[in-house]
CSV table of C-alpha atoms in Angstrom, one decimal:
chain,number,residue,atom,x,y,z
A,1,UNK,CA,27.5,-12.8,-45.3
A,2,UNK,CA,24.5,-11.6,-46.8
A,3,UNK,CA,25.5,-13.6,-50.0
A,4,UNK,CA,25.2,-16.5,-47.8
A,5,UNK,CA,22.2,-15.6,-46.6
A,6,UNK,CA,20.1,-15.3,-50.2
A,7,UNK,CA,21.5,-18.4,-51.1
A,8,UNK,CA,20.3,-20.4,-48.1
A,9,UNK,CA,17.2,-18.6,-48.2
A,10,UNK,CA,16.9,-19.4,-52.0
A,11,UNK,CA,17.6,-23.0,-51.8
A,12,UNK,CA,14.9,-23.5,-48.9
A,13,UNK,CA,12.6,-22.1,-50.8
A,14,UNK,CA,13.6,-24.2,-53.7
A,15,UNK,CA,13.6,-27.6,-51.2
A,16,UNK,CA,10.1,-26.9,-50.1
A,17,UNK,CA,8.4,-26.1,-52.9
A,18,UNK,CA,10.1,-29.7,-54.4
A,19,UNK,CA,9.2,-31.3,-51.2
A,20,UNK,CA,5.2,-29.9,-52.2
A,21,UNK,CA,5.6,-31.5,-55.2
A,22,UNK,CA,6.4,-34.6,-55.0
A,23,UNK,CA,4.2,-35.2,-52.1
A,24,UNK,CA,1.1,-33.8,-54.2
A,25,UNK,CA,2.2,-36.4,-57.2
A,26,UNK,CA,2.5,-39.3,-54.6
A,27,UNK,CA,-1.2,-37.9,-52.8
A,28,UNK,CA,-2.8,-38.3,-56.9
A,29,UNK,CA,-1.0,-41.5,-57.4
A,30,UNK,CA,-2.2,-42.8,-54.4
A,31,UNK,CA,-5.8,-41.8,-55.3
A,32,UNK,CA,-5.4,-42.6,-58.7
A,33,UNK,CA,-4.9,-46.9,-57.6
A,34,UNK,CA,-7.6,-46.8,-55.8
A,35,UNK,CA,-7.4,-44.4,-52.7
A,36,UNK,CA,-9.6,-42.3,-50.8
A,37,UNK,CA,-9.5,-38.5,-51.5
A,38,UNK,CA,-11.2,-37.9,-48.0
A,39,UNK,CA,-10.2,-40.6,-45.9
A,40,UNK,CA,-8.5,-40.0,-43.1
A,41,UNK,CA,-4.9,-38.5,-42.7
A,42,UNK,CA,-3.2,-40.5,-40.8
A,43,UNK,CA,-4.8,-43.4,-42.6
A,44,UNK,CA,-3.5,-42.2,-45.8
A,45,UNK,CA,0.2,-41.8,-44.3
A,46,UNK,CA,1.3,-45.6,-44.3
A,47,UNK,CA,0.0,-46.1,-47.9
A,48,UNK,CA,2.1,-43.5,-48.4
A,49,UNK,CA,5.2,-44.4,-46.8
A,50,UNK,CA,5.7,-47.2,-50.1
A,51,UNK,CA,5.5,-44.0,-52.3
A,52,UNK,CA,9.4,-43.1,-53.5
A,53,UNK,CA,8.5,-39.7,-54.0
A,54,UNK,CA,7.1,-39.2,-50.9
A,55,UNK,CA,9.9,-40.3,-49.2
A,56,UNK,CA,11.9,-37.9,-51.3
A,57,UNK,CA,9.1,-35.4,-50.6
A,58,UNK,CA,9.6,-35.9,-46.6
A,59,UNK,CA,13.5,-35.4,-47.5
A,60,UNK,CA,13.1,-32.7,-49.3
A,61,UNK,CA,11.1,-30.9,-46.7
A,62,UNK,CA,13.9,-31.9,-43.7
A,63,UNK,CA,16.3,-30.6,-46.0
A,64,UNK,CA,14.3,-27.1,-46.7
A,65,UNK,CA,14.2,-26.9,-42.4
A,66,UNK,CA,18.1,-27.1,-42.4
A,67,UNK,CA,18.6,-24.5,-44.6
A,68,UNK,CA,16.0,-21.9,-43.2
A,69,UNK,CA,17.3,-22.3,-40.4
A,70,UNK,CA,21.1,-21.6,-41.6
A,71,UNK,CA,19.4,-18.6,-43.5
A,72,UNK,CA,18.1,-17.4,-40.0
A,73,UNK,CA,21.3,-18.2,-38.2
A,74,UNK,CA,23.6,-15.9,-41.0
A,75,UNK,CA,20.4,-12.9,-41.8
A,76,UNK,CA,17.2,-11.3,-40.5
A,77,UNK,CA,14.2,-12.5,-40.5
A,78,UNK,CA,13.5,-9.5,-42.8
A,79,UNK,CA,15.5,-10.6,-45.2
A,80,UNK,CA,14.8,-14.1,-45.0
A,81,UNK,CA,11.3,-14.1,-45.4
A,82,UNK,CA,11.0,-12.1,-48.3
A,83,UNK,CA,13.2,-14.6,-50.1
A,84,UNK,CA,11.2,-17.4,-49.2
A,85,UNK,CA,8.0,-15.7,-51.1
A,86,UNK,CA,9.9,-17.7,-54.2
A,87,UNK,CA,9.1,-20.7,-52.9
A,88,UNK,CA,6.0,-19.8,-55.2
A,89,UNK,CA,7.3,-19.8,-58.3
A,90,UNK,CA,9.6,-22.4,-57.8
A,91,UNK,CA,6.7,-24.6,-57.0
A,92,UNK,CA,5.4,-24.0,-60.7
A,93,UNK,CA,8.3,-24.3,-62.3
A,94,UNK,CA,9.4,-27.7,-60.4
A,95,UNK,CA,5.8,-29.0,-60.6
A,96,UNK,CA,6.0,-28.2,-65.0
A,97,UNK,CA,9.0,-30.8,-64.8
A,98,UNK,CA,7.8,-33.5,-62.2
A,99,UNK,CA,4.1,-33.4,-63.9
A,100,UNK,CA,4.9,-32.7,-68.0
A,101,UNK,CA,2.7,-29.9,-67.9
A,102,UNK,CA,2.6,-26.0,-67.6
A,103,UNK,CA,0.1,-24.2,-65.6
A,104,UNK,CA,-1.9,-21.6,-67.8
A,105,UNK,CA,-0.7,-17.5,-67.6
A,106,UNK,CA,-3.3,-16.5,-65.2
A,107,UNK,CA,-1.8,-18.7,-62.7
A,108,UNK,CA,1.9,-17.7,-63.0
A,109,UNK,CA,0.7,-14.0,-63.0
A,110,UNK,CA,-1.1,-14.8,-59.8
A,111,UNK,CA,1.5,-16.2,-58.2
A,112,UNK,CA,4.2,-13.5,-59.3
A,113,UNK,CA,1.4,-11.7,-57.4
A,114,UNK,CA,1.3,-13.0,-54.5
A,115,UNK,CA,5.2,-13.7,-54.0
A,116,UNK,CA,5.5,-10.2,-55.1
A,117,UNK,CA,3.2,-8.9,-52.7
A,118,UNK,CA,4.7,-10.5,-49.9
A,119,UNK,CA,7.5,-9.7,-50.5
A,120,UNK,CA,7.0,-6.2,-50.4
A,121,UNK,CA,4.9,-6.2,-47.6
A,122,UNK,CA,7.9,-8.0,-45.1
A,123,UNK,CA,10.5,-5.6,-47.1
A,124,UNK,CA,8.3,-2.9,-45.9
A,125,UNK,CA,7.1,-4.1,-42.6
A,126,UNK,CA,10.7,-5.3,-41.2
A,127,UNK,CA,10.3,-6.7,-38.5
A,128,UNK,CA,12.4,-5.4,-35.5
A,129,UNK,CA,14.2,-8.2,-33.8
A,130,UNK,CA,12.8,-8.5,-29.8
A,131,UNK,CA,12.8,-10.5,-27.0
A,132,UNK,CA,15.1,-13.8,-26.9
A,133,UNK,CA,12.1,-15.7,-25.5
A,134,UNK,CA,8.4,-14.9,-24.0
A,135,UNK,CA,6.9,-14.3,-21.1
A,136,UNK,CA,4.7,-17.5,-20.3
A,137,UNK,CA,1.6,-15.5,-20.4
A,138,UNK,CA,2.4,-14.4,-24.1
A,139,UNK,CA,2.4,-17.6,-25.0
A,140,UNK,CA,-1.0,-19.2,-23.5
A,141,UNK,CA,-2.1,-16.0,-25.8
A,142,UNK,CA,-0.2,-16.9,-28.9
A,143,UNK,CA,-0.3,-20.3,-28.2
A,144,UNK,CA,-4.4,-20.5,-27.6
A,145,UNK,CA,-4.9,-18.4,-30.7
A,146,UNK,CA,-3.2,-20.3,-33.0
A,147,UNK,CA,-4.7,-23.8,-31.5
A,148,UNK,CA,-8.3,-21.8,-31.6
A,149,UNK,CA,-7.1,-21.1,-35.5
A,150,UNK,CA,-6.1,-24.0,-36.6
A,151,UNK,CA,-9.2,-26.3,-34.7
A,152,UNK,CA,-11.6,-23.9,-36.8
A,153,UNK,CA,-9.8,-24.2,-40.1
A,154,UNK,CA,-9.7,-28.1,-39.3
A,155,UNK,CA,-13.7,-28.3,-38.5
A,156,UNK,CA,-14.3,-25.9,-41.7
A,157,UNK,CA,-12.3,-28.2,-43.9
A,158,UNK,CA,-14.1,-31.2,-43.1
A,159,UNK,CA,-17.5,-31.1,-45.0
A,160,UNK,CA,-15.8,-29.3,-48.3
A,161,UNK,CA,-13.6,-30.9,-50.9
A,162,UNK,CA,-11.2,-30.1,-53.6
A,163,UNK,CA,-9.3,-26.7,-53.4
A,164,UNK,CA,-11.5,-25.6,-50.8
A,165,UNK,CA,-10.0,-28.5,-48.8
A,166,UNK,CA,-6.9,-27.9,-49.8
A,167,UNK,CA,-6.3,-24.0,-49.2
A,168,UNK,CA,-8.2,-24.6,-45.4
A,169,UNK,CA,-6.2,-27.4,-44.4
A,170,UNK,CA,-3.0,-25.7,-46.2
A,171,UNK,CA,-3.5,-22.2,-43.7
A,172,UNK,CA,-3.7,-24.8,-40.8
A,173,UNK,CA,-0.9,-26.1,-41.7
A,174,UNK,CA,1.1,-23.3,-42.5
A,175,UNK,CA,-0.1,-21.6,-38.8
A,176,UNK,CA,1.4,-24.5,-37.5
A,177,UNK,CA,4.5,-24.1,-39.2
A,178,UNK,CA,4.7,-20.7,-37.5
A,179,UNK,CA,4.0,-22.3,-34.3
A,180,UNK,CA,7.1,-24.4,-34.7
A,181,UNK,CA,9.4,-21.8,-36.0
A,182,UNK,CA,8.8,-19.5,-33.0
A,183,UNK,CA,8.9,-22.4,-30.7
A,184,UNK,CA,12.6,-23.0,-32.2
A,185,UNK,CA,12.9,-20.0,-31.1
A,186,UNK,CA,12.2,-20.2,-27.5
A,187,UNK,CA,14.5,-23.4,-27.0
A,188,UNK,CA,17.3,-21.7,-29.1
A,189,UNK,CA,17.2,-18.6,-26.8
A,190,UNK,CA,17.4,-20.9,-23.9
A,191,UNK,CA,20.4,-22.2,-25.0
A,192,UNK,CA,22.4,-19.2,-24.0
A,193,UNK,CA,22.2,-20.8,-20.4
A,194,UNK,CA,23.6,-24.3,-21.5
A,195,UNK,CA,22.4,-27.3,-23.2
A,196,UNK,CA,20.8,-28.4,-20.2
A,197,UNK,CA,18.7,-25.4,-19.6
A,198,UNK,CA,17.6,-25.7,-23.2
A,199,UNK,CA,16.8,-29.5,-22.6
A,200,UNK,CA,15.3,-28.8,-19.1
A,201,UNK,CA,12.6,-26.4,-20.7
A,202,UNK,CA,9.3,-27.5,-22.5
A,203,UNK,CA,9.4,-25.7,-25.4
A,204,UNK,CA,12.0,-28.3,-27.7
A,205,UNK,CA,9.5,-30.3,-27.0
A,206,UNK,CA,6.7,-29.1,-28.1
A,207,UNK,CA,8.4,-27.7,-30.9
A,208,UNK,CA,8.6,-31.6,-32.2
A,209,UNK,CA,4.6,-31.7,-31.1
A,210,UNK,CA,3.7,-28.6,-33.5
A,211,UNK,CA,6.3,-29.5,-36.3
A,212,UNK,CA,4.1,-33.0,-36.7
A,213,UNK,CA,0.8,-31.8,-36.6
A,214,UNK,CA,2.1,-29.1,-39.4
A,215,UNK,CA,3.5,-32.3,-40.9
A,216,UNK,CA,0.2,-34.1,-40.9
A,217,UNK,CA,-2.1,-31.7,-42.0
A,218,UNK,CA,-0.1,-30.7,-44.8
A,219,UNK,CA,0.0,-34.1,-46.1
A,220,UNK,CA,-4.5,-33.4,-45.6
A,221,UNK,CA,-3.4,-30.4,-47.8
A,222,UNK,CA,-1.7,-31.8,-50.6
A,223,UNK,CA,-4.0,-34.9,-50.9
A,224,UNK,CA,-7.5,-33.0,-51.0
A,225,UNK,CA,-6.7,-30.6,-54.1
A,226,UNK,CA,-4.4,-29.0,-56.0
A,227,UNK,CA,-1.2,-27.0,-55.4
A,228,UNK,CA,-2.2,-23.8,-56.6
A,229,UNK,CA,-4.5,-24.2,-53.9
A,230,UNK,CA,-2.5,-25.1,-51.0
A,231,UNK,CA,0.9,-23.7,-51.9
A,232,UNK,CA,-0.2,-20.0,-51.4
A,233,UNK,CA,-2.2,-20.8,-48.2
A,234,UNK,CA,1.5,-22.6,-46.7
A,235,UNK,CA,3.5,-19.8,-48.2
A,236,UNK,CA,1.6,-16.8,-46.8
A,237,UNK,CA,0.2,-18.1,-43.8
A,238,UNK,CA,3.8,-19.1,-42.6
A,239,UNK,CA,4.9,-15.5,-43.7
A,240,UNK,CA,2.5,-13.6,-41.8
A,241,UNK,CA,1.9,-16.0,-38.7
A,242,UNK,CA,5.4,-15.8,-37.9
A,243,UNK,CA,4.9,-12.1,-38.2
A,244,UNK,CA,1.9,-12.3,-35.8
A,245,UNK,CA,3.7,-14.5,-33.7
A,246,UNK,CA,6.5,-12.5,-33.2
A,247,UNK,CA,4.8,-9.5,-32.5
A,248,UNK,CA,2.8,-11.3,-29.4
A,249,UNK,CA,5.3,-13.9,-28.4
A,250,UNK,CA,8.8,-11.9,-28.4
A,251,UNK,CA,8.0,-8.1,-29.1
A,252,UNK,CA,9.0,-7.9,-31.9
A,253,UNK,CA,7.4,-5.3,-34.4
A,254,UNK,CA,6.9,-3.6,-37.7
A,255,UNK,CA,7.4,-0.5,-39.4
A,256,UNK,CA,4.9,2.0,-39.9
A,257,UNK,CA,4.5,5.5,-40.9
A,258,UNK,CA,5.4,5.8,-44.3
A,259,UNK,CA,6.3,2.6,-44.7
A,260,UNK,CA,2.7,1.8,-44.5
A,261,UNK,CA,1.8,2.7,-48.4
A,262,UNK,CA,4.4,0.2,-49.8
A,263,UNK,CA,2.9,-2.3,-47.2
A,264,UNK,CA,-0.7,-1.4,-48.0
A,265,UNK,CA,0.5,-1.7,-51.6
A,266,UNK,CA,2.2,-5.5,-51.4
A,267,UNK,CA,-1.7,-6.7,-49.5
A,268,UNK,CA,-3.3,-5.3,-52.5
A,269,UNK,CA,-0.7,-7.2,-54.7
A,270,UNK,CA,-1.7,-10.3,-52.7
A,271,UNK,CA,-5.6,-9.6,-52.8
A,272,UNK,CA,-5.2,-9.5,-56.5
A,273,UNK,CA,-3.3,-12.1,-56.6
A,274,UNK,CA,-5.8,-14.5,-54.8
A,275,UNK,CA,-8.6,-13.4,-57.3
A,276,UNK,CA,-6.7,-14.2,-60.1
A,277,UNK,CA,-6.0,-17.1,-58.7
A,278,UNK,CA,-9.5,-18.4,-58.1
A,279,UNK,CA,-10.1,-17.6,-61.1
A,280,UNK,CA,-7.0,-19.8,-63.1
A,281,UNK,CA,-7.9,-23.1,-64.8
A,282,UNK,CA,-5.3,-24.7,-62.6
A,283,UNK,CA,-7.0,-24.3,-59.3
A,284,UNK,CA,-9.6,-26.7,-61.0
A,285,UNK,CA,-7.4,-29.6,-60.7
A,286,UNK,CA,-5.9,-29.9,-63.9
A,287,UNK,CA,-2.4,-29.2,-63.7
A,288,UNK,CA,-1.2,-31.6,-61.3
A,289,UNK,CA,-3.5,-34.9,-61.5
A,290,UNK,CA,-0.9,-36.4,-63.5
A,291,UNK,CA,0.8,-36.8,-66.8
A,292,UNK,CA,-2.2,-36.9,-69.1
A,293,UNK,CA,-2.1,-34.5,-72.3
A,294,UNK,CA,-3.3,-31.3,-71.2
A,295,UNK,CA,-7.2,-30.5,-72.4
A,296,UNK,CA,-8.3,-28.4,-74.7
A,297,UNK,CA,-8.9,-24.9,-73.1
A,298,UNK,CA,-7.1,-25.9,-69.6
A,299,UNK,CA,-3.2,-26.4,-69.7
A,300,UNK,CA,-0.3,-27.1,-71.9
A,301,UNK,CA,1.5,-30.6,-72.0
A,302,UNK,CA,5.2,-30.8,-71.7
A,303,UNK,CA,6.8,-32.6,-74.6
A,304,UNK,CA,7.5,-36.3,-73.4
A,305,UNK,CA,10.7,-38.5,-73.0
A,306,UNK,CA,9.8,-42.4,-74.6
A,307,UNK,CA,9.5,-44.1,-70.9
A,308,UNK,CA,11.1,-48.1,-71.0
């Protein structure tokens, strides 16, 4: 079973960092015939709906929900989330195919970084499994922080553009992720009492509410700047919301103790991941505007296939 499990896990990771890609290459095609890189989100959205790879994109992403949520339904969420820290590195290595060019070293060693570090720190924290749902008054906390969160990430990501943009309105986006996933949650455990209990509740509901405002400021994510500025903001913030959400929402909680150093240890790995990665010529835009030769002193091309 836990074979299973990896391999769901694996492949999740692999369909969302796809579905990232090819939603960031229909974003800079869209720009690149004449679009708007700050207009409006939902103004961008039916411009994009004539985009193959979008469509794809939006598949690919469905696809990545369906096997998490097998993942979940056959492990832990301990185990689980550590696996999906790939999604990472698979974004790098799917985005070297789909855009003919590879990012520089500094950014795959940041990103090892980061996966790595999160990956210790859930390994290390493991969560506890709690409640089957919350207490309503857990979740007007949980639920009014994480709306408080993302409204301030939102207003902050307004006036700046670029990667800025992109890693503000890619934590939003990611909080909101979390939101949905533990809102899953909630309607799942209700569905020990029958369908209709399930049905009769509010939370499937807004569960659909959350996953499409994730939905929509993720595409604000990947159409403002580059991936190796959003894709860590998604991948982390998910990961450690849904730990913060858990603990307030359903009691569920971490290790400590001793467990703390290797913990302490994978935050360092992901502070020094995130300096490294500010630092990496592809946070600048250049690895994923398109299939132009790489420039001197930024990244490498891919050697091309004749195109008909």
């Amino acid at each position: 079973m836990i074979a299973v499990t990896v391999l769901l896990a694996l492949l999740a990771a692999l369909a969302n960092a796809s579905a990232s890609v090819l939603q960031r290459r229909a974003a800079v095609q869209e720009t690149d015939q004449g679009g708007q890189p700050g207009s409006s989100i939902l103004r961008r959205i039916p411009q994009l709906l004539r985009r193959r790879s979008w469509l794809a994109g939006t598949g690919m992403l469905v696809l990545s929900g369906l096997l998490q949520a097998g993942a979940l339904a056959t492990g832990s969420l301990s185990l689980v989330q550590p696996l999906l820290a790939a999604e990472l590195l698979f974004t790098l290595a799917v985005g070297s195919v789909v855009f003919r060019r590879r990012p520089d070293a500094r950014t795959w060693l940041a990103f090892v970084a980061l996966a790595g570090g999160l990956a210790l720190f859930l390994l290390a924290a493991a969560p506890t499994a709690g409640h089957d749902t919350a207490r309503p008054g857990a979740w007007l906390l949980g639920g009014g922080g994480v709306l408080g969160a993302v409204t301030l990430l939102w207003l902050a990501a307004r006036p700046v553009r670029g990667a800025c943009r992109a890693l503000l309105l890619g934590l939003a986006s990611a909080l909101c992720f979390a939101t949905t996933a533990a809102l899953m949650k909630e309607a799942v455990g209700r569905l020990a009492d029958g369908p209709a209990a399930m049905l009769g509740h509010w939370s499937p509901y807004a569960t659909g509410a959350a996953g499409l405002v994730a939905f929509v400021l993720l595409q604000g994510a990947l159409a403002a700047g580059p991936l190796t500025a959003s894709q860590p903001a998604l991948t982390l913030g998910d990961a450690l919301g849904s730990v913060i959400l858990g603990w307030v929402l359903f009691a569920e909680t971490i290790q400590l103790g001793l467990r703390m150093l290797p913990e302490a240890a994978g935050v360092a790995l992901i502070g020094a991941g995130s300096i490294g990665l500010a630092h990496a010529p592809s946070v600048g835009g250049e690895w994923d505007t398109g299939d132009a030769a790489a420039r001197p002193g930024s990244t490498t091309a891919l050697p091309r296939t004749p195109r008909r």
